[in-house]
Amino acid sequence: DAGVTQSPTHLIKTRGQQVTLRCSPKSGHDTVSWYQQALGQGPQFIFQYYEEEERQRGNFPDRFSGHQFPNYSSELNVNALLLGDSALYLCASSLIAAGKAGELFFGEGSRLTVL
Amino acid sequence: AQSVTQLGSHVSVSEGALVLLRCNYSSSVPPYLFWYVQYPNQGLQLLLKYTSAATLVKGINGFEAEFKKSETSFHLTKPSAHMSDAAEYFCAVSSYSSASKIIFGSGTRLSIRP
């Protein structure tokens, strides 16, 4: 049973560029959440997708957008990259079902460096 | 707004000693509370979670945590540390109405001395 997979694992961009990160959830999961983890910090909630819609959003600007596909996989897009966007981006999948709240399964992340 | 504060960014204990990682939460509604662990170069893994069923919660790898409403605390403990416990530990909170929006603390790095 494959867990959460993310791609790419590492990438380097320059300021002003755009980036797309991809995530495949754990088999059977229907919800995908994205987190940003700066060096030495805890993960910060970006947004969550369920049934192909953004359900919840953290305190991130509109430059951060996402999408969920019918097969539950997801993309995170960041436009007009800033130096401060350099971080590890984590995808987590879960089940929306009652009793499973907060039981997130994380991928190993995509390390983004903005120069 | 919900938040968690982890006291101590780095904790070092000897192998076999008690592990105590501290977490205090702030929530205007009954919270769900979690501990996650991040081993080097790996994703986060759920250790345990509290959802009001019992105040003492047992997790994987011998860890447990006790919910104390009066102290707004959810400290993580393990009676005897093992070298393999060395990792980053994150306390996290959400609420019943927004259960999947997990807010993480800044983390505590646990080191184990031989």
XYZ file of N, CA and C in Angstrom:
687
model
N 0.863 -1.188 0.000
C 0.000 0.000 0.000
C 0.899 1.237 0.000
N 0.848 1.997 -1.093
C 1.689 3.180 -1.185
C 1.170 4.238 -0.225
N 2.099 4.933 0.391
C 1.724 6.043 1.247
C 1.546 7.286 0.409
N 1.751 8.430 1.032
C 1.628 9.711 0.344
C 2.907 9.962 -0.440
N 2.764 10.245 -1.715
C 3.931 10.522 -2.542
C 3.878 11.943 -3.075
N 5.041 12.582 -3.056
C 5.139 13.967 -3.516
C 6.241 14.098 -4.566
N 6.009 15.019 -5.499
C 7.043 15.306 -6.501
C 6.996 16.770 -6.886
N 8.151 17.341 -7.257
C 9.482 16.747 -7.124
C 9.956 16.777 -5.677
N 11.052 16.113 -5.390
C 11.558 16.113 -4.025
C 12.360 17.378 -3.740
N 13.061 17.870 -4.744
C 13.827 19.111 -4.597
C 13.670 19.930 -5.875
N 13.626 21.250 -5.706
C 13.644 22.101 -6.885
C 14.134 23.488 -6.514
N 14.731 24.144 -7.491
C 15.275 25.485 -7.319
C 14.623 26.402 -8.341
N 14.125 27.537 -7.853
C 13.481 28.532 -8.715
C 14.083 29.899 -8.403
N 13.824 30.850 -9.278
C 14.234 32.218 -9.025
C 13.017 33.077 -8.709
N 13.285 34.199 -8.058
C 12.204 35.105 -7.671
C 11.330 35.471 -8.876
N 10.040 35.506 -8.658
C 9.099 35.868 -9.707
C 8.566 34.693 -10.502
N 9.259 33.553 -10.424
C 8.790 32.386 -11.171
C 7.585 31.762 -10.495
N 7.057 30.748 -11.157
C 5.909 30.007 -10.646
C 6.322 28.546 -10.459
N 5.714 27.877 -9.490
C 6.051 26.482 -9.232
C 4.775 25.673 -9.009
N 4.817 24.415 -9.423
C 3.718 23.479 -9.179
C 4.263 22.242 -8.487
N 3.688 21.906 -7.372
C 4.060 20.718 -6.614
C 2.896 19.743 -6.654
N 3.236 18.454 -6.659
C 2.208 17.433 -6.835
C 2.180 16.447 -5.687
N 1.008 15.892 -5.456
C 0.813 14.977 -4.329
C -0.195 13.900 -4.687
N 0.159 12.655 -4.393
C -0.783 11.542 -4.497
C -1.081 11.041 -3.102
N -2.336 11.032 -2.684
C -2.670 10.650 -1.314
C -2.532 9.149 -1.088
N -2.534 8.788 0.171
C -2.568 7.379 0.542
C -3.833 6.740 -0.017
N -3.686 5.484 -0.442
C -4.825 4.779 -1.012
C -6.012 4.784 -0.048
N -7.183 5.166 -0.578
C -8.395 5.189 0.240
C -8.696 6.524 0.886
N -7.749 7.431 0.859
C -7.967 8.757 1.454
C -8.626 9.701 0.465
N -9.458 10.630 1.001
C -10.210 11.521 0.128
C -9.893 13.000 0.339
N -9.031 13.288 1.279
C -8.756 14.688 1.649
C -7.259 14.951 1.600
N -6.891 16.085 1.043
C -5.478 16.459 0.952
C -5.282 17.835 1.580
N -4.286 17.936 2.439
C -3.918 19.216 3.053
C -2.482 19.524 2.681
N -2.188 20.807 2.563
C -0.837 21.259 2.247
C -0.302 22.118 3.391
N 0.961 21.907 3.702
C 1.631 22.644 4.761
C 2.958 23.176 4.248
N 3.359 24.317 4.795
C 4.679 24.885 4.542
C 5.501 24.781 5.826
N 6.689 24.202 5.720
C 7.543 24.079 6.898
C 8.866 24.776 6.624
N 9.035 25.950 7.219
C 10.308 26.670 7.111
C 11.326 25.980 8.014
N 12.593 26.217 7.749
C 13.666 25.572 8.492
C 13.548 25.876 9.983
N 13.522 24.845 10.799
C 13.463 25.026 12.242
C 12.093 25.395 12.789
N 11.073 25.337 11.951
C 9.721 25.696 12.378
C 8.771 24.515 12.236
N 7.600 24.654 12.840
C 6.567 23.656 12.656
C 5.839 23.897 11.341
N 5.136 22.885 10.851
C 4.368 23.050 9.605
C 3.264 24.094 9.767
N 3.101 24.934 8.746
C 2.044 25.948 8.732
C 0.984 25.540 7.719
N -0.282 25.534 8.138
C -1.397 25.082 7.298
C -1.630 26.068 6.164
N -1.618 25.546 4.928
C -1.888 26.399 3.765
C -3.363 26.288 3.381
N -3.784 25.085 3.001
C -5.197 24.833 2.683
C -5.466 23.341 2.611
N -6.777 23.035 2.510
C -7.221 21.651 2.471
C -8.225 21.478 1.341
N -8.137 20.348 0.633
C -9.051 20.051 -0.456
C -9.825 18.776 -0.179
N -11.102 18.841 -0.471
C -11.992 17.681 -0.354
C -13.057 17.806 -1.431
N -13.328 16.733 -2.109
C -14.300 16.735 -3.214
C -13.979 17.831 -4.228
N -12.702 17.957 -4.504
C -12.185 18.871 -5.538
C -12.415 20.349 -5.220
N -12.708 20.640 -3.972
C -12.912 22.045 -3.576
C -12.019 22.400 -2.393
N -11.595 23.648 -2.351
C -10.849 24.138 -1.187
C -11.832 24.317 -0.046
N -11.610 23.586 1.049
C -12.544 23.597 2.176
C -12.105 24.525 3.296
N -10.805 24.596 3.520
C -10.294 25.457 4.574
C -8.985 26.061 4.083
N -8.663 27.238 4.627
C -7.466 27.939 4.203
C -6.800 28.589 5.393
N -5.493 28.562 5.400
C -4.722 29.235 6.430
C -4.390 30.661 5.993
N -3.486 31.306 6.696
C -3.137 32.699 6.423
C -2.058 32.812 5.350
N -2.383 32.411 4.172
C -1.467 32.504 3.038
C -2.114 33.342 1.937
N -1.284 34.109 1.227
C -1.822 34.999 0.179
C -2.365 34.206 -1.004
N -3.065 34.927 -1.874
C -3.683 34.306 -3.042
C -2.665 33.757 -4.030
N -1.391 34.123 -3.845
C -0.344 33.554 -4.713
C -0.294 32.022 -4.566
N -0.792 31.561 -3.452
C -0.831 30.120 -3.183
C -2.214 29.606 -3.595
N -2.220 28.684 -4.525
C -3.485 28.109 -4.972
C -3.312 26.609 -5.164
N -4.441 25.938 -5.290
C -4.337 24.504 -5.419
C -5.440 23.907 -6.249
N -5.373 22.597 -6.344
C -6.388 21.889 -7.117
C -6.411 20.449 -6.629
N -7.601 19.860 -6.656
C -7.711 18.434 -6.386
C -8.416 17.783 -7.566
N -7.912 16.671 -7.986
C -8.433 15.981 -9.164
C -9.400 14.872 -8.751
N -10.188 14.348 -9.710
C -11.158 13.298 -9.365
C -10.534 12.069 -8.718
N -9.263 11.801 -8.975
C -8.608 10.647 -8.345
C -8.012 11.002 -6.987
N -8.363 12.168 -6.472
C -7.975 12.678 -5.146
C -6.554 13.254 -5.097
N -5.767 13.109 -6.144
C -4.456 13.724 -6.138
C -4.597 15.237 -6.152
N -3.504 15.915 -5.840
C -3.604 17.366 -5.662
C -2.347 18.063 -6.164
N -2.510 19.324 -6.485
C -1.387 20.192 -6.851
C -1.411 21.448 -5.997
N -0.235 21.940 -5.694
C -0.057 23.230 -5.032
C 0.687 24.119 -6.023
N 0.131 25.281 -6.297
C 0.762 26.249 -7.180
C 1.135 27.500 -6.395
N 2.340 27.992 -6.634
C 2.758 29.245 -6.019
C 3.242 30.158 -7.132
N 2.613 31.318 -7.254
C 2.987 32.302 -8.263
C 3.886 33.380 -7.674
N 4.605 34.079 -8.579
C 5.417 35.238 -8.166
C 6.250 34.917 -6.943
N 7.081 33.910 -7.062
C 7.850 33.411 -5.926
C 8.693 34.494 -5.262
N 8.730 34.432 -3.939
C 9.554 35.306 -3.107
C 10.615 34.472 -2.422
N 11.691 35.143 -1.989
C 12.733 34.429 -1.268
C 12.152 33.707 -0.057
N 11.192 34.332 0.584
C 10.582 33.778 1.795
C 9.728 32.554 1.561
N 9.503 32.213 0.292
C 8.744 30.991 -0.007
C 9.617 29.745 0.061
N 10.918 29.925 0.240
C 11.821 28.786 0.375
C 11.445 27.998 1.619
N 11.143 26.721 1.444
C 10.672 25.906 2.554
C 10.468 24.473 2.078
N 10.134 23.623 3.029
C 9.706 22.260 2.715
C 8.180 22.289 2.640
N 7.637 21.838 1.543
C 6.186 21.811 1.369
C 5.698 20.378 1.560
N 4.838 20.219 2.530
C 4.357 18.902 2.917
C 2.910 18.709 2.486
N 2.657 17.555 1.949
C 1.297 17.153 1.624
C 0.876 16.101 2.641
N -0.355 16.195 3.092
C -0.891 15.210 4.029
C -2.261 14.766 3.563
N -2.502 13.472 3.612
C -3.820 12.989 3.231
C -4.534 12.424 4.464
N -5.842 12.375 4.369
C -6.657 11.892 5.488
C -8.024 11.491 4.974
N -8.822 10.939 5.903
C -10.203 10.602 5.611
C -11.098 11.605 6.298
N -12.105 12.105 5.601
C -13.016 13.079 6.177
C -13.968 12.411 7.149
N -14.007 11.079 7.160
C -14.967 10.339 7.973
C -14.803 10.648 9.452
N -15.926 10.605 10.162
C -15.912 10.842 11.605
C -15.021 9.818 12.292
N -14.310 10.275 13.309
C -13.418 9.394 14.041
C -12.012 9.369 13.510
N -11.834 9.931 12.322
C -10.501 9.960 11.720
C -9.933 11.379 11.683
N -10.602 12.286 12.343
C -10.199 13.686 12.301
C -8.773 13.855 12.793
N -8.004 14.583 12.026
C -6.649 14.909 12.441
C -5.636 13.821 12.214
N -6.065 12.666 11.747
C -5.114 11.575 11.497
C -4.516 11.771 10.115
N -3.516 12.607 10.074
C -2.882 12.953 8.811
C -1.741 12.000 8.506
N -1.641 11.641 7.239
C -0.514 10.859 6.745
C 0.292 11.770 5.817
N 1.546 11.991 6.177
C 2.371 12.945 5.468
C 3.279 12.284 4.449
N 3.539 13.019 3.364
C 4.602 12.658 2.460
C 5.921 13.201 2.981
N 7.001 12.921 2.258
C 8.317 13.369 2.708
C 8.616 14.802 2.287
N 7.751 15.382 1.481
C 7.877 16.790 1.174
C 8.612 17.111 -0.111
N 8.392 18.343 -0.550
C 9.119 18.918 -1.684
C 9.907 20.113 -1.161
N 11.216 20.058 -1.294
C 12.082 21.140 -0.798
C 12.243 22.171 -1.897
N 11.683 23.368 -1.669
C 11.752 24.466 -2.638
C 12.769 25.495 -2.181
N 13.688 25.815 -3.055
C 14.653 26.885 -2.800
C 14.417 27.974 -3.822
N 14.224 29.208 -3.343
C 14.017 30.353 -4.234
C 15.246 31.255 -4.145
N 15.878 31.473 -5.286
C 17.100 32.300 -5.326
C 16.814 33.691 -5.873
N -8.975 31.876 18.226
C -7.968 31.168 17.440
C -7.303 30.113 18.309
N -6.893 29.052 17.661
C -6.231 27.978 18.392
C -4.732 28.054 18.190
N -4.004 27.632 19.194
C -2.554 27.602 19.077
C -1.987 26.633 20.098
N -0.752 26.219 19.880
C -0.030 25.416 20.862
C 1.343 26.022 21.055
N 1.853 25.884 22.280
C 3.191 26.356 22.624
C 3.990 25.190 23.167
N 5.103 24.918 22.533
C 5.967 23.846 23.018
C 7.128 24.482 23.784
N 7.290 24.045 25.009
C 8.302 24.615 25.885
C 9.603 23.856 25.726
N 10.599 24.560 25.199
C 11.893 23.912 24.979
C 12.032 23.479 23.535
N 12.924 24.103 22.811
C 13.122 23.724 21.415
C 14.013 22.491 21.310
N 14.771 22.219 22.375
C 15.674 21.075 22.368
C 15.701 20.449 23.755
N 15.473 19.144 23.811
C 15.541 18.391 25.049
C 16.513 17.235 24.851
N 17.401 17.051 25.825
C 18.372 15.975 25.759
C 18.246 15.114 27.013
N 18.116 13.802 26.825
C 18.018 12.876 27.956
C 18.950 11.702 27.713
N 19.278 11.002 28.785
C 20.105 9.796 28.661
C 19.241 8.609 28.278
N 19.825 7.671 27.595
C 19.109 6.446 27.243
C 18.621 5.777 28.524
N 17.350 5.394 28.536
C 16.761 4.784 29.722
C 16.085 5.766 30.665
N 16.309 7.042 30.484
C 15.711 8.063 31.339
C 14.308 8.424 30.859
N 13.577 9.113 31.735
C 12.229 9.576 31.416
C 12.292 10.669 30.348
N 11.383 10.581 29.403
C 11.219 11.633 28.400
C 9.977 12.445 28.756
N 10.119 13.773 28.811
C 8.994 14.671 29.059
C 9.094 15.833 28.093
N 8.146 15.932 27.187
C 8.081 17.040 26.242
C 6.801 17.820 26.543
N 6.966 19.126 26.715
C 5.867 19.943 27.213
C 5.113 20.659 26.099
N 3.788 20.717 26.259
C 2.929 21.395 25.288
C 1.753 22.025 26.026
N 1.524 23.287 25.778
C 0.341 23.983 26.285
C -0.477 24.469 25.097
N -1.781 24.403 25.224
C -2.653 24.765 24.110
C -3.533 25.950 24.485
N -4.030 26.597 23.468
C -5.002 27.667 23.629
C -6.131 27.398 22.653
N -7.346 27.283 23.202
C -8.482 27.007 22.332
C -9.759 27.494 23.002
N -10.608 28.155 22.252
C -11.874 28.664 22.795
C -12.965 27.606 22.759
N -12.692 26.502 22.118
C -13.649 25.407 22.037
C -12.916 24.127 22.432
N -13.663 23.080 22.797
C -12.981 21.827 23.147
C -12.066 21.387 22.020
N -10.824 21.107 22.357
C -9.857 20.822 21.295
C -9.689 19.340 21.014
N -9.183 19.077 19.818
C -8.521 17.822 19.546
C -7.027 18.143 19.663
N -6.278 17.260 20.287
C -4.851 17.478 20.478
C -4.063 16.294 19.945
N -2.905 16.564 19.418
C -2.108 15.542 18.757
C -0.633 15.709 19.094
N 0.101 14.619 19.016
C 1.545 14.642 18.942
C 1.945 13.912 17.665
N 2.810 14.602 16.894
C 3.383 14.009 15.694
C 4.899 13.944 15.871
N 5.544 12.982 15.214
C 6.992 12.839 15.270
C 7.548 12.894 13.845
N 8.696 13.542 13.713
C 9.361 13.632 12.416
C 10.784 13.129 12.566
N 11.048 11.942 12.011
C 12.400 11.410 12.011
C 13.194 12.068 10.881
N 14.495 12.117 10.980
C 15.321 12.779 9.959
C 14.997 12.291 8.551
N 14.782 13.263 7.670
C 14.529 12.991 6.253
C 13.267 12.162 6.014
N 12.303 12.254 6.932
C 11.035 11.557 6.758
C 9.880 12.511 6.979
N 8.697 12.108 6.552
C 7.509 12.894 6.809
C 7.054 12.745 8.253
N 6.094 13.563 8.652
C 5.561 13.480 10.010
C 4.681 12.242 10.158
N 4.698 11.694 11.381
C 3.925 10.487 11.680
C 3.135 10.729 12.962
N 1.876 10.338 12.965
C 1.034 10.526 14.135
C 1.467 9.581 15.259
N 1.740 10.166 16.440
C 2.072 9.380 17.636
C 0.824 9.024 18.414
N -0.012 10.039 18.654
C -1.236 9.827 19.419
C -2.136 11.035 19.261
N -3.435 10.844 19.623
C -4.354 11.967 19.557
C -5.359 11.894 20.700
N -5.827 13.048 21.157
C -6.831 13.176 22.203
C -8.097 13.770 21.583
N -9.233 13.075 21.835
C -10.504 13.588 21.308
C -11.587 13.576 22.364
N -11.227 13.638 23.622
C -12.116 13.753 24.788
C -12.625 12.422 25.311
N -12.255 11.329 24.693
C -12.727 10.035 25.183
C -12.059 9.644 26.501
N -10.778 9.961 26.643
C -10.040 9.637 27.861
C -8.922 10.644 27.999
N -8.630 11.049 29.224
C -7.617 12.101 29.407
C -6.197 11.574 29.250
N -5.989 10.275 29.492
C -4.667 9.680 29.293
C -4.710 8.913 27.977
N -3.854 9.310 27.071
C -3.867 8.729 25.730
C -2.562 7.974 25.502
N -2.679 6.762 25.070
C -1.494 5.960 24.763
C -1.267 5.942 23.264
N 0.007 6.069 22.881
C 0.331 6.086 21.475
C 1.286 4.981 21.093
N 1.920 5.178 19.957
C 2.860 4.170 19.480
C 4.221 4.341 20.153
N 5.025 3.293 20.087
C 6.404 3.316 20.580
C 6.518 3.642 22.072
N 5.488 3.336 22.852
C 5.547 3.514 24.295
C 5.279 4.924 24.793
N 4.912 5.839 23.919
C 4.609 7.207 24.334
C 3.174 7.333 24.828
N 2.958 8.266 25.734
C 1.625 8.602 26.176
C 1.563 10.083 26.522
N 0.346 10.612 26.564
C 0.149 12.026 26.880
C -1.110 12.161 27.717
N -1.100 13.134 28.616
C -2.248 13.363 29.497
C -2.826 14.745 29.250
N -4.125 14.793 28.994
C -4.848 16.050 28.799
C -5.247 16.591 30.164
N -4.785 17.817 30.472
C -5.140 18.474 31.731
C -5.784 19.802 31.391
N -7.124 19.831 31.474
C -7.863 21.036 31.110
C -7.507 22.202 32.015
N -7.349 21.927 33.318
C -7.082 23.002 34.278
C -5.748 23.685 34.002
N -4.820 22.945 33.409
C -3.503 23.491 33.107
C -3.343 23.796 31.604
N -4.355 23.537 30.846
C -4.314 23.647 29.366
C -3.041 23.013 28.829
N -2.757 21.803 29.301
C -1.522 21.140 28.898
C -1.802 19.777 28.283
N -0.844 19.325 27.506
C -0.924 18.010 26.858
C 0.508 17.536 26.678
N 1.173 17.240 27.804
C 2.583 16.863 27.778
C 2.773 15.417 27.331
N 3.839 15.179 26.622
C 4.170 13.849 26.090
C 5.228 13.207 26.968
N 5.035 11.941 27.334
C 6.004 11.256 28.170
C 6.294 9.858 27.646
N 7.474 9.370 28.055
C 7.851 7.987 27.813
C 8.747 7.581 28.973
N 8.454 6.469 29.642
C 9.188 6.120 30.860
C 10.689 5.909 30.649
N 11.067 5.331 29.513
C 12.461 4.965 29.300
C 12.852 5.266 27.857
N 13.754 6.231 27.686
C 14.139 6.662 26.345
C 15.019 5.626 25.654
N 14.834 5.526 24.353
C 15.646 4.642 23.515
C 16.324 5.498 22.462
N 17.464 5.050 22.015
C 18.212 5.819 21.008
C 17.362 6.123 19.781
N 16.475 5.210 19.437
C 15.643 5.386 18.250
C 14.569 6.460 18.419
N 14.423 6.992 19.638
C 13.430 8.053 19.876
C 13.935 9.431 19.438
N 15.205 9.531 19.103
C 15.754 10.812 18.670
C 15.046 11.292 17.414
N 14.402 12.456 17.504
C 13.580 12.978 16.410
C 13.064 14.356 16.793
N 12.283 14.954 15.902
C 11.588 16.211 16.187
C 10.141 15.862 16.519
N 9.631 16.441 17.594
C 8.271 16.148 18.047
C 7.436 17.421 17.981
N 6.245 17.282 17.412
C 5.352 18.424 17.244
C 4.031 18.177 17.959
N 3.644 19.116 18.778
C 2.315 19.141 19.364
C 1.397 19.892 18.407
N 0.131 19.489 18.324
C -0.777 20.127 17.375
C -2.193 20.144 17.933
N -3.013 21.067 17.427
C -4.386 21.245 17.909
C -5.341 21.469 16.747
N -6.552 20.990 16.906
C -7.636 21.355 15.996
C -8.909 21.370 16.840
N -10.047 21.577 16.197
C -11.299 21.615 16.948
C -12.317 20.706 16.284
N -13.380 20.414 17.007
C -14.425 19.544 16.473
C -15.024 20.135 15.202
N -15.199 21.458 15.192
C -15.835 22.100 14.039
C -14.894 22.251 12.859
N -13.614 22.101 13.111
C -12.623 22.273 12.052
C -11.536 21.230 12.243
N -11.976 19.988 12.284
C -11.120 18.913 12.766
C -9.879 18.679 11.937
N -9.952 18.887 10.640
C -8.808 18.562 9.801
C -7.865 19.729 9.591
N -8.182 20.900 10.158
C -7.256 22.032 10.083
C -6.363 21.954 11.307
N -5.236 21.320 11.142
C -4.332 21.051 12.257
C -3.323 22.181 12.368
N -3.229 22.753 13.570
C -2.278 23.823 13.835
C -1.131 23.234 14.654
N 0.089 23.354 14.145
C 1.256 22.751 14.774
C 2.041 23.751 15.602
N 2.697 23.232 16.642
C 3.658 24.008 17.382
C 4.981 24.066 16.649
N 5.947 24.728 17.250
C 7.230 24.945 16.589
C 8.178 23.756 16.715
N 7.811 22.783 17.527
C 8.597 21.552 17.603
C 9.618 21.530 18.728
N 9.918 20.316 19.180
C 10.970 20.075 20.163
C 11.860 18.965 19.638
N 13.135 19.264 19.539
C 14.081 18.243 19.070
C 14.559 17.428 20.264
N 14.340 16.129 20.220
C 14.739 15.233 21.297
C 16.038 14.535 20.920
N 17.054 14.690 21.768
C 18.325 13.990 21.595
C 18.479 12.976 22.722
N 19.065 11.824 22.405
C 19.268 10.776 23.387
C 20.764 10.548 23.560
N 21.233 10.666 24.795
C 22.654 10.449 25.096
C 22.883 8.986 25.460
N 23.958 8.381 24.926
C 24.230 6.960 25.227
C 24.509 6.750 26.715
